[in-house]
Amino acid sequence: MPNDADLATLAGLSLTTAYDLRGPDEITQKQDKLPAGVNYVNIPVVAGNIDEFIANVHTPEDARAAMQDGNRKNVTGVTERAGYATLLTGLTNTAGSIHPRY
């Protein structure tokens, strides 16, 4: 979470919108704090629970396979494709400075 100096830096960027691509579980674990007046938009782009995903990684081979599967889903998964389509449309239609949050 940003401290006061971080918030001052963010405020100086004249952001209009912050797009948060995390899922509900990730947001609950680490909430963001934005400067006043910044529009917050949450567009979860990963299907499933990130903690369950991580819990299934026990070896380097598991990690490699999980990353390959996740990256593949970024372009083939229904939830992921819809999320990225919403993000890109939003970025196109947002006036002013924007900040995607991954």
Short mmCIF file of C-alpha atoms in Angstrom, two decimals:
data_model
loop_
_atom_site.label_atom_id
_atom_site.label_comp_id
_atom_site.label_asym_id
_atom_site.label_seq_id
_atom_site.Cartn_x
_atom_site.Cartn_y
_atom_site.Cartn_z
CA MET A 1 0.00 0.00 0.00
CA PRO A 2 1.39 3.42 -0.89
CA ASN A 3 2.68 5.67 1.87
CA ASP A 4 2.12 9.45 1.92
CA ALA A 5 5.16 10.11 -0.32
CA ASP A 6 3.94 7.51 -2.82
CA LEU A 7 0.48 9.08 -2.86
CA ALA A 8 2.02 12.50 -3.47
CA THR A 9 3.97 11.08 -6.42
CA LEU A 10 0.83 9.45 -7.81
CA ALA A 11 -1.14 12.67 -7.36
CA GLY A 12 1.54 14.51 -9.33
CA LEU A 13 0.98 12.22 -12.33
CA SER A 14 -2.53 13.62 -12.90
CA LEU A 15 -3.98 10.14 -13.19
CA THR A 16 -7.62 9.93 -14.16
CA THR A 17 -8.11 6.16 -13.97
CA ALA A 18 -6.42 3.18 -12.32
CA TYR A 19 -7.18 -0.21 -13.90
CA ASP A 20 -6.71 -3.06 -11.43
CA LEU A 21 -6.32 -6.42 -13.22
CA ARG A 22 -6.19 -8.49 -10.02
CA GLY A 23 -8.90 -10.84 -8.83
CA PRO A 24 -10.98 -10.35 -5.68
CA ASP A 25 -8.74 -12.57 -3.52
CA GLU A 26 -5.62 -10.62 -4.48
CA ILE A 27 -7.34 -7.30 -3.82
CA THR A 28 -8.50 -8.45 -0.39
CA GLN A 29 -4.93 -9.47 0.50
CA LYS A 30 -3.38 -6.19 -0.63
CA GLN A 31 -5.69 -3.25 -1.14
CA ASP A 32 -4.62 -0.15 -3.01
CA LYS A 33 -4.89 3.46 -1.96
CA LEU A 34 -5.32 6.03 -4.71
CA PRO A 35 -5.21 9.82 -4.75
CA ALA A 36 -8.56 11.58 -4.49
CA GLY A 37 -10.36 11.89 -7.80
CA VAL A 38 -8.76 8.88 -9.48
CA ASN A 39 -11.40 6.57 -10.96
CA TYR A 40 -10.84 2.94 -9.92
CA VAL A 41 -11.78 0.16 -12.35
CA ASN A 42 -11.32 -3.52 -11.49
CA ILE A 43 -11.10 -5.91 -14.44
CA PRO A 44 -9.98 -9.36 -13.25
CA VAL A 45 -8.12 -10.98 -16.14
CA VAL A 46 -7.15 -14.32 -14.62
CA ALA A 47 -9.73 -17.04 -14.16
CA GLY A 48 -9.50 -18.92 -10.88
CA ASN A 49 -7.78 -18.31 -7.58
CA ILE A 50 -4.12 -17.26 -7.66
CA ASP A 51 -3.44 -18.88 -4.26
CA GLU A 52 -4.68 -22.25 -5.55
CA PHE A 53 -2.54 -21.79 -8.64
CA ILE A 54 0.55 -21.16 -6.50
CA ALA A 55 -0.24 -24.03 -4.11
CA ASN A 56 0.07 -26.50 -7.01
CA VAL A 57 3.65 -25.44 -7.82
CA HIS A 58 6.12 -27.74 -6.08
CA THR A 59 8.97 -28.13 -8.55
CA PRO A 60 10.64 -26.05 -11.24
CA GLU A 61 8.83 -28.20 -13.81
CA ASP A 62 5.48 -27.40 -12.13
CA ALA A 63 6.33 -23.70 -12.25
CA ARG A 64 7.32 -23.88 -15.92
CA ALA A 65 4.14 -25.77 -16.86
CA ALA A 66 1.96 -23.41 -14.81
CA MET A 67 3.48 -20.33 -16.45
CA GLN A 68 3.11 -21.83 -19.92
CA ASP A 69 -0.52 -22.71 -19.21
CA GLY A 70 -1.21 -19.28 -17.75
CA ASN A 71 0.34 -17.47 -20.69
CA ARG A 72 -1.57 -19.68 -23.11
CA LYS A 73 -4.81 -18.84 -21.29
CA ASN A 74 -4.04 -15.12 -21.65
CA VAL A 75 -4.78 -15.49 -25.35
CA THR A 76 -7.20 -18.43 -25.39
CA GLY A 77 -9.17 -18.26 -22.11
CA VAL A 78 -12.66 -16.81 -22.22
CA THR A 79 -12.27 -14.86 -18.96
CA GLU A 80 -8.80 -13.60 -19.83
CA ARG A 81 -9.73 -12.52 -23.37
CA ALA A 82 -12.83 -10.71 -22.12
CA GLY A 83 -10.81 -8.97 -19.41
CA TYR A 84 -8.12 -7.79 -21.79
CA ALA A 85 -10.74 -6.66 -24.32
CA THR A 86 -12.42 -4.60 -21.60
CA LEU A 87 -9.07 -3.17 -20.50
CA LEU A 88 -7.97 -2.19 -24.01
CA THR A 89 -11.35 -0.66 -24.79
CA GLY A 90 -11.22 1.26 -21.51
CA LEU A 91 -7.69 2.50 -22.20
CA THR A 92 -8.77 3.67 -25.63
CA ASN A 93 -11.74 5.57 -24.22
CA THR A 94 -10.04 7.05 -21.12
CA ALA A 95 -9.05 10.70 -21.25
CA GLY A 96 -5.90 11.76 -19.40
CA SER A 97 -3.22 9.75 -17.68
CA ILE A 98 -3.88 6.11 -16.83
CA HIS A 99 -2.10 3.51 -14.71
CA PRO A 100 -2.65 -0.25 -15.17
CA ARG A 101 -2.05 -2.19 -11.91
CA TYR A 102 -0.85 -5.79 -12.33
#
